[in-house]
mmCIF file of C-alpha atoms in Angstrom:
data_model
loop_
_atom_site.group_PDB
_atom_site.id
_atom_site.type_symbol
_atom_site.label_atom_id
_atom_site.label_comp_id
_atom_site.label_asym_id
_atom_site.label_seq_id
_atom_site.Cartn_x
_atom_site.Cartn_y
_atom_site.Cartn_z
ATOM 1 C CA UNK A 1 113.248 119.306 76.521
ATOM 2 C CA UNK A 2 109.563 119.060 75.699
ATOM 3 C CA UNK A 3 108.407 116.654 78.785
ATOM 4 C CA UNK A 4 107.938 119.045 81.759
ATOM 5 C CA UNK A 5 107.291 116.548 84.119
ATOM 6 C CA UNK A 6 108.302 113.031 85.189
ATOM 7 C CA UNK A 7 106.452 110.229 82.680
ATOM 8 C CA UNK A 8 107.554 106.943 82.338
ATOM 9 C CA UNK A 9 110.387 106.374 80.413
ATOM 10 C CA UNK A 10 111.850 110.052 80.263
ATOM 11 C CA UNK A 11 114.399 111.477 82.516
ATOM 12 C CA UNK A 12 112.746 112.230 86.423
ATOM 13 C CA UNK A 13 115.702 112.813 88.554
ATOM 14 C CA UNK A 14 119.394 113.600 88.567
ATOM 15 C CA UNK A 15 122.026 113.021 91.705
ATOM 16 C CA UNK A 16 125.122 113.890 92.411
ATOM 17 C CA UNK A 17 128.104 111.656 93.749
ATOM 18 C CA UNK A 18 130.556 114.107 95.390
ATOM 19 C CA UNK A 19 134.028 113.691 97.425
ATOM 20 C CA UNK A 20 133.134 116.723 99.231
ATOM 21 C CA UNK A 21 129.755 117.126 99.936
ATOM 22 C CA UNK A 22 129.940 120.636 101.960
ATOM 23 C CA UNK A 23 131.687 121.750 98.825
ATOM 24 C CA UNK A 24 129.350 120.966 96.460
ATOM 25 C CA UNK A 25 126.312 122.559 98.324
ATOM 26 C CA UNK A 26 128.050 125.834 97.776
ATOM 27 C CA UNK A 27 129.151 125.751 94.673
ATOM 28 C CA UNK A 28 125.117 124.741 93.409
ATOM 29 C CA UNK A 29 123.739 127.228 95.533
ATOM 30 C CA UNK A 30 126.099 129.704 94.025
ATOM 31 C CA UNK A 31 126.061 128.654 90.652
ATOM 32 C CA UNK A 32 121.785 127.407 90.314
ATOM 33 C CA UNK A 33 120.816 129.433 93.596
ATOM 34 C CA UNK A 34 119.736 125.873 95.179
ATOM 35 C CA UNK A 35 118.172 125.703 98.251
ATOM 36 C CA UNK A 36 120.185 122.268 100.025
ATOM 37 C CA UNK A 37 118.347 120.463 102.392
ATOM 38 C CA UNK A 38 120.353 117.190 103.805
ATOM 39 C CA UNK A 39 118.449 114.223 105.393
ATOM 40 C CA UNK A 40 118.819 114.083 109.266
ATOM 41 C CA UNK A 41 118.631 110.350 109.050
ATOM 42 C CA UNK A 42 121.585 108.563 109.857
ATOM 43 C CA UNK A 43 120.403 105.594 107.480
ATOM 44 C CA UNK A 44 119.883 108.282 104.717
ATOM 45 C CA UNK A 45 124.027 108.677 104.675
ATOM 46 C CA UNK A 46 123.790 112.060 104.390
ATOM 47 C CA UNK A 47 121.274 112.609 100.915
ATOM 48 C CA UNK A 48 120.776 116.414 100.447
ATOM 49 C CA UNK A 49 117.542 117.827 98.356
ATOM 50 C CA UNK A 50 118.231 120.494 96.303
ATOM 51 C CA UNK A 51 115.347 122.687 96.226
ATOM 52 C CA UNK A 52 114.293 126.296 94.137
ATOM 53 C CA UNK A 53 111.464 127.571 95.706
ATOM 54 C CA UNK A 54 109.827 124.682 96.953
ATOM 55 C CA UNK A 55 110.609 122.440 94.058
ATOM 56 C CA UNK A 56 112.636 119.420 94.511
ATOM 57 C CA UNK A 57 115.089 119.713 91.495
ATOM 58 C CA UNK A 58 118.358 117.722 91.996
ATOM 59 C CA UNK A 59 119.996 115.984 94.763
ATOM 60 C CA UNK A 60 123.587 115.959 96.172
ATOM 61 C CA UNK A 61 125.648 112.735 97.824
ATOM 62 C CA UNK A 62 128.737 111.508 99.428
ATOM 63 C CA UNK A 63 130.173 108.738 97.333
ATOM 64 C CA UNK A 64 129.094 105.548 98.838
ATOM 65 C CA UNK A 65 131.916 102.737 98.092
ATOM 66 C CA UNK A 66 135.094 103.831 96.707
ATOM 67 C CA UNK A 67 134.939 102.370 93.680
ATOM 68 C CA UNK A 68 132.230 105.084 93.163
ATOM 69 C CA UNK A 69 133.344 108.097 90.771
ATOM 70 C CA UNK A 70 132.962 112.056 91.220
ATOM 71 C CA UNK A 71 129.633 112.113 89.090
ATOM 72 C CA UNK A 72 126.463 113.616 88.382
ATOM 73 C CA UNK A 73 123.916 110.571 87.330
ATOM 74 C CA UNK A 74 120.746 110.453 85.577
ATOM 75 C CA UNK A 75 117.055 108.730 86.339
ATOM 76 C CA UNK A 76 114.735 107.313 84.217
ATOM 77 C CA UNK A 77 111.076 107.011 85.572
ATOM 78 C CA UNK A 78 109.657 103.351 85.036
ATOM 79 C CA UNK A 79 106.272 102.169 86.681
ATOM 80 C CA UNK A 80 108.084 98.567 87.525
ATOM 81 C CA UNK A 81 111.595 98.770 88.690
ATOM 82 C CA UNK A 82 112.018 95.026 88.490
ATOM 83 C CA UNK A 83 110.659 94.731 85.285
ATOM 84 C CA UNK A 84 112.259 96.834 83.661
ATOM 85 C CA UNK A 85 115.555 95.885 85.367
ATOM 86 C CA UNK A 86 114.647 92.333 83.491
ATOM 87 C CA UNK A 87 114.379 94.680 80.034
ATOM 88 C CA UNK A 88 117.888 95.649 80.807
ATOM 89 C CA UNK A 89 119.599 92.480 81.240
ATOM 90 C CA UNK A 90 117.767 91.448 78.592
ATOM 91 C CA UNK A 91 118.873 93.750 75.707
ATOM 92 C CA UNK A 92 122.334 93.309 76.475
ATOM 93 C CA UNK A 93 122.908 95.768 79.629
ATOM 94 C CA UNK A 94 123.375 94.861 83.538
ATOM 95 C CA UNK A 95 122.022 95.509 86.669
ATOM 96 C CA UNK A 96 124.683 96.534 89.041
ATOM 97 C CA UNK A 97 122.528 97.358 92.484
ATOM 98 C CA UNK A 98 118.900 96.834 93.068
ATOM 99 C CA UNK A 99 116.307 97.178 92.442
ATOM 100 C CA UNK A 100 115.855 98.327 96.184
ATOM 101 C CA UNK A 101 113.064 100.072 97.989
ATOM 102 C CA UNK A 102 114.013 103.556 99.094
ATOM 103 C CA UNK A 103 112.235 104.235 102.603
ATOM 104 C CA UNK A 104 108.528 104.834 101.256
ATOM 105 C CA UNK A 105 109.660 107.323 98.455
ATOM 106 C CA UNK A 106 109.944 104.789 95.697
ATOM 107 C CA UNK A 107 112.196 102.069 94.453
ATOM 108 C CA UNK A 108 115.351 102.481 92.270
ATOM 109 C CA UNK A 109 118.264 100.647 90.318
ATOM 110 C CA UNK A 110 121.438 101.355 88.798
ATOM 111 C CA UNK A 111 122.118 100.093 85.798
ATOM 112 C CA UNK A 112 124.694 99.877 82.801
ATOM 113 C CA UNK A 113 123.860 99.982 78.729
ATOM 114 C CA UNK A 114 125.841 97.581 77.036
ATOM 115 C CA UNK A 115 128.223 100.452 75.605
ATOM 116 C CA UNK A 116 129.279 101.286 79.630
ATOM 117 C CA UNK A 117 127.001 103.895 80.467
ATOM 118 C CA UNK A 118 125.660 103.694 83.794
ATOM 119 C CA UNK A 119 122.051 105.292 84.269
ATOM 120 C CA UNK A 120 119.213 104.677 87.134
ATOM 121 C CA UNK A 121 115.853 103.363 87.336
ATOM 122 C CA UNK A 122 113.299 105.080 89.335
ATOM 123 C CA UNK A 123 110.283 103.792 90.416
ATOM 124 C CA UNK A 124 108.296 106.196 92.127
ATOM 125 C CA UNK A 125 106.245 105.737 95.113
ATOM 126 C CA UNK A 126 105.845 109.135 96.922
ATOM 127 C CA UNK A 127 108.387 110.661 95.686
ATOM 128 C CA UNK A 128 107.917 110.988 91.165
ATOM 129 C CA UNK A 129 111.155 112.709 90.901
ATOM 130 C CA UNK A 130 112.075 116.609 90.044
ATOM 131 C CA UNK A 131 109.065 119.366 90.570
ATOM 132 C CA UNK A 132 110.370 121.422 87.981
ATOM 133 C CA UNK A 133 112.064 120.786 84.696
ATOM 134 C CA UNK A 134 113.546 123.356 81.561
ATOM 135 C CA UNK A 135 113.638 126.445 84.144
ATOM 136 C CA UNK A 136 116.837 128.005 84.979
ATOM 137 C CA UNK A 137 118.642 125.877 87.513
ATOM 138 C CA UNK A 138 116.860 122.956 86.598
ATOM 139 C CA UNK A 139 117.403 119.506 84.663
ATOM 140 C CA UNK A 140 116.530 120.576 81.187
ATOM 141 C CA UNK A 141 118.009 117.884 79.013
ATOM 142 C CA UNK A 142 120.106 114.584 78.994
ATOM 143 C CA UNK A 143 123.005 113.367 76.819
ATOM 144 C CA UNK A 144 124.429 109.887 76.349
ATOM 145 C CA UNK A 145 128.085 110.282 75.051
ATOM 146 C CA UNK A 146 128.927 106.986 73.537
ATOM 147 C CA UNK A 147 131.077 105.000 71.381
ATOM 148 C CA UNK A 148 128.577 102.844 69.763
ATOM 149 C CA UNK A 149 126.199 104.460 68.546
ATOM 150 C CA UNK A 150 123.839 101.796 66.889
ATOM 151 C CA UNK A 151 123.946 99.666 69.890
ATOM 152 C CA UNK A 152 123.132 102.062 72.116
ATOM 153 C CA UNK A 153 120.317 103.123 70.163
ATOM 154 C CA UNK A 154 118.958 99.119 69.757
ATOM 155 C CA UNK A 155 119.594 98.753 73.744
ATOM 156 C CA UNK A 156 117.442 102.179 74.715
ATOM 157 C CA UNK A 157 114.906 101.532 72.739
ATOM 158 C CA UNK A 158 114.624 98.419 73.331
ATOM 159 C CA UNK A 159 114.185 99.053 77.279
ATOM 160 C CA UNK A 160 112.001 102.130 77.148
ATOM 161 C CA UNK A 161 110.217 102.170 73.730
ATOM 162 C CA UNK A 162 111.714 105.891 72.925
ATOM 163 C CA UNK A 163 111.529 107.735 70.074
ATOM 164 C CA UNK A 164 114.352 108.340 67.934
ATOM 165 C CA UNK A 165 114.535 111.371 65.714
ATOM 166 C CA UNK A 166 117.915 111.232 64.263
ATOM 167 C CA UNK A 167 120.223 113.400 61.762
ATOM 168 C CA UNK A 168 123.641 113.088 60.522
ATOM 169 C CA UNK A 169 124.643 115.230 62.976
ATOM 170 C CA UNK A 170 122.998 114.175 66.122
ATOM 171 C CA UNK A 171 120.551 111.417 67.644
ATOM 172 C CA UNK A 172 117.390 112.782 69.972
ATOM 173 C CA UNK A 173 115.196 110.761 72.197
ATOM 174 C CA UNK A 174 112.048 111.154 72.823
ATOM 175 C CA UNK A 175 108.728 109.759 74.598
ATOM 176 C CA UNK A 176 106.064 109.452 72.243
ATOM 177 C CA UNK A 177 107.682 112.120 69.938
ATOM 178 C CA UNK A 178 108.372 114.716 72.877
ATOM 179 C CA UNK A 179 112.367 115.041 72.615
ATOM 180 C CA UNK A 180 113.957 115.139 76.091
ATOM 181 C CA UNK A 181 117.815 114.261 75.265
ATOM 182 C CA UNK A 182 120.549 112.873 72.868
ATOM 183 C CA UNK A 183 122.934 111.233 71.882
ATOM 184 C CA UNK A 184 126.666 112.087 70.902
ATOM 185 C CA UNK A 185 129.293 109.939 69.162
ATOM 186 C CA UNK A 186 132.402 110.219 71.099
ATOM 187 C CA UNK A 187 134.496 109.934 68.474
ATOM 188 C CA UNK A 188 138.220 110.884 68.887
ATOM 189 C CA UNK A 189 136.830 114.163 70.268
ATOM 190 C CA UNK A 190 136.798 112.209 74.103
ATOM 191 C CA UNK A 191 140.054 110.943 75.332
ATOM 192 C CA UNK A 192 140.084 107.113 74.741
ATOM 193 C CA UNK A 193 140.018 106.463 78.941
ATOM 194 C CA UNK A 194 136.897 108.529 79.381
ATOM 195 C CA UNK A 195 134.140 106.251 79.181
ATOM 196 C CA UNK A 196 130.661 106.205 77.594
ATOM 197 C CA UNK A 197 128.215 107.747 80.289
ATOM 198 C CA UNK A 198 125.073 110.216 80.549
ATOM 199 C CA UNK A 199 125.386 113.945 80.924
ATOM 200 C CA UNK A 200 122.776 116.318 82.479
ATOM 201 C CA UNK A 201 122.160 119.606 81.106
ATOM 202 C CA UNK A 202 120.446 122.807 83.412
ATOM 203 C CA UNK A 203 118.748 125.330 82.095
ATOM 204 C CA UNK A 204 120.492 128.803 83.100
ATOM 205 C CA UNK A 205 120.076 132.829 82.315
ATOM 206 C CA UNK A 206 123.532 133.135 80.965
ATOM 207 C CA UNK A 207 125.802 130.255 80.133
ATOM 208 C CA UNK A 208 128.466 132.397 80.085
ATOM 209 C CA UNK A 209 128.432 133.658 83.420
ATOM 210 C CA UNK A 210 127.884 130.282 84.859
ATOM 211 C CA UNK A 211 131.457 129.491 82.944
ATOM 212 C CA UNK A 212 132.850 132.503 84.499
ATOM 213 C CA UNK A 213 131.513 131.290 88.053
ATOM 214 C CA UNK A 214 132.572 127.726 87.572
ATOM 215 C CA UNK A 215 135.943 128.672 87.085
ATOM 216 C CA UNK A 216 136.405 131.493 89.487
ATOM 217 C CA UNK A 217 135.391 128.608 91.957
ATOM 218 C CA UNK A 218 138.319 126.614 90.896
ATOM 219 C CA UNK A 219 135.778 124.202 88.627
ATOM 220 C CA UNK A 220 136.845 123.825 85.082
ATOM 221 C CA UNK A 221 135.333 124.847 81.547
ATOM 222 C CA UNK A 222 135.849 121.997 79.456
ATOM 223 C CA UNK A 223 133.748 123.027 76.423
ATOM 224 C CA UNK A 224 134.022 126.626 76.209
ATOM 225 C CA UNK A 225 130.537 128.715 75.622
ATOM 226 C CA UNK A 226 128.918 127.749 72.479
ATOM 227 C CA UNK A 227 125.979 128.848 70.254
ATOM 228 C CA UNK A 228 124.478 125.790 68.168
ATOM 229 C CA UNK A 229 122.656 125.878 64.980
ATOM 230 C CA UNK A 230 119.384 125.299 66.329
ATOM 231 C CA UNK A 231 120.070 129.036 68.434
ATOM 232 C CA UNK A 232 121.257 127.206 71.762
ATOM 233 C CA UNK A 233 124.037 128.767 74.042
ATOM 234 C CA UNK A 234 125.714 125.742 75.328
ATOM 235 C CA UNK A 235 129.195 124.701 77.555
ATOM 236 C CA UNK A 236 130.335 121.909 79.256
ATOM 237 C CA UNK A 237 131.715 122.300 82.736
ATOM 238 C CA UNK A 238 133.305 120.362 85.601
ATOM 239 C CA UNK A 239 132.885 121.022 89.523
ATOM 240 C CA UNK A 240 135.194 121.667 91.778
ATOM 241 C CA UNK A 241 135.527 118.076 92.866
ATOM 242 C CA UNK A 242 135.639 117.265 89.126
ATOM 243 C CA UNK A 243 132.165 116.117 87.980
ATOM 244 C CA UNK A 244 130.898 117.233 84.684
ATOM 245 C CA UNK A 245 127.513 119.015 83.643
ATOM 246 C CA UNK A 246 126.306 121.075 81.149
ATOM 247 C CA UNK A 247 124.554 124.297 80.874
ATOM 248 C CA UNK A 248 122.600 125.586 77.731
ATOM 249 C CA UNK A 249 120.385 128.543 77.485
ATOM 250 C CA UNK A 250 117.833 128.123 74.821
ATOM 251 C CA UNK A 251 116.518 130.839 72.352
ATOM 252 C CA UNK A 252 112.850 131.235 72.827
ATOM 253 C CA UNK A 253 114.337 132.105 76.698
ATOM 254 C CA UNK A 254 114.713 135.910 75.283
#
């Protein structure tokens, strides 16, 4: 993606809701070579850092009500968390928790687009979100996979003022003009129960070899390697505790 740091309205932050926490840390670290650091406080219920170098890039968590599913999730940065909770209600979407002050770091809520995508707000305090974007092992791009195209497209824009540069063959968003994700029609190319939702993509060296290390660790490839026509290396991939990702390499990487 073209943003390279957190700016209001683009992605700033993904997190990852895991059955297995312990599991998870070693399967990043193997896969992105992250650096796991887990919050000693007990009120923190157990929210792990991933780091590279001493960038903040991701962050790993037990599931917190059991209605909660094995996911990765994505944050948008917003300067006011309540008003633009207000945006989302009013274009059609819902707010499902917050917005809530986290500690002194910022304050965030989880919301869900009209088509039944669920995404977060982040309003940052002293904490802006991810310290390094678009390098291997980090967040490098953002997909909503929805049914409804058009009303997903009124609904984001509508809340964040993107950008919208859009082809018959795919939909990108952007802030001011600076692409930073998509959007895909599901189709009948998604099993009817799976629903609409946002998926993160990392940058990595080889996408193939993070396929091959996925699935020796008992994860699954679920979109085989892939080059694009815009000279991407793409594949979609699920964890071991079944939460899906994606991993591209792009050309100007060598």
């Amino acid at each position: 993606m073209k943003i390279d740091k957190p700016v209001p309205g683009g992605p700033c932050w993904t997190e990852l809701g895991t059955s297995d926490l312990e599991g998870a840390k070693r399967f990043y670290a193997e896969l992105f070579g992250w650096r796991p650091e887990t919050d000693p406080r007990q009120e923190a219920g157990g929210y792990t850092v991933a780091h590279l170098g001493d960038a903040a890039v991701a962050a790993l968590s037990p599931l917190y009500q059991e209605s909660q599913p094995v996911a990765w999730n994505v944050s948008f940065a917003v300067t006011d968390a309540d008003t633009a909770g207000r945006r989302v209600e009013e274009a059609g979407g819902t707010v499902v928790l917050g917005p809530m002050d986290v500690f002194d770091v910022g304050r965030f809520a989880v919301a869900v687009d009209p088509t039944g995508a669920a995404f977060q707000l982040w309003q940052a305090r002293s904490f802006p979100g991810a310290g390094l974007f678009n390098a291997p092992g980090t967040l490098g791009w953002v997909e909503l996979a929805t049914r409804e195209t058009e009303r997903a497209r009124d609904f984001y824009t509508s809340v964040f003022d993107w950008s919208v540069n859009a082809s018959q063959a795919y939909t990108q968003w952007g802030v001011d003009g600076e692409d930073f994700g998509g959007m895909l029609d599901m189709g009948d190319r998604f099993p009817p129960e799976v629903p609409a939702h946002w998926l993160p993509y990392f940058a990595v060296d080889d996408v193939d070899a993070a396929a091959d290390v996925t699935a020796r660790a008992d994860g699954a490839v679920t979109m085989a390697p892939a080059s694009m026509p815009n000279g991407r290396r793409i594949a979609v991939l699920r964890d071991p505790q079944g939460a899906a990702f994606g991993v591209y390499r792009a050309p100007d990487e060598g």
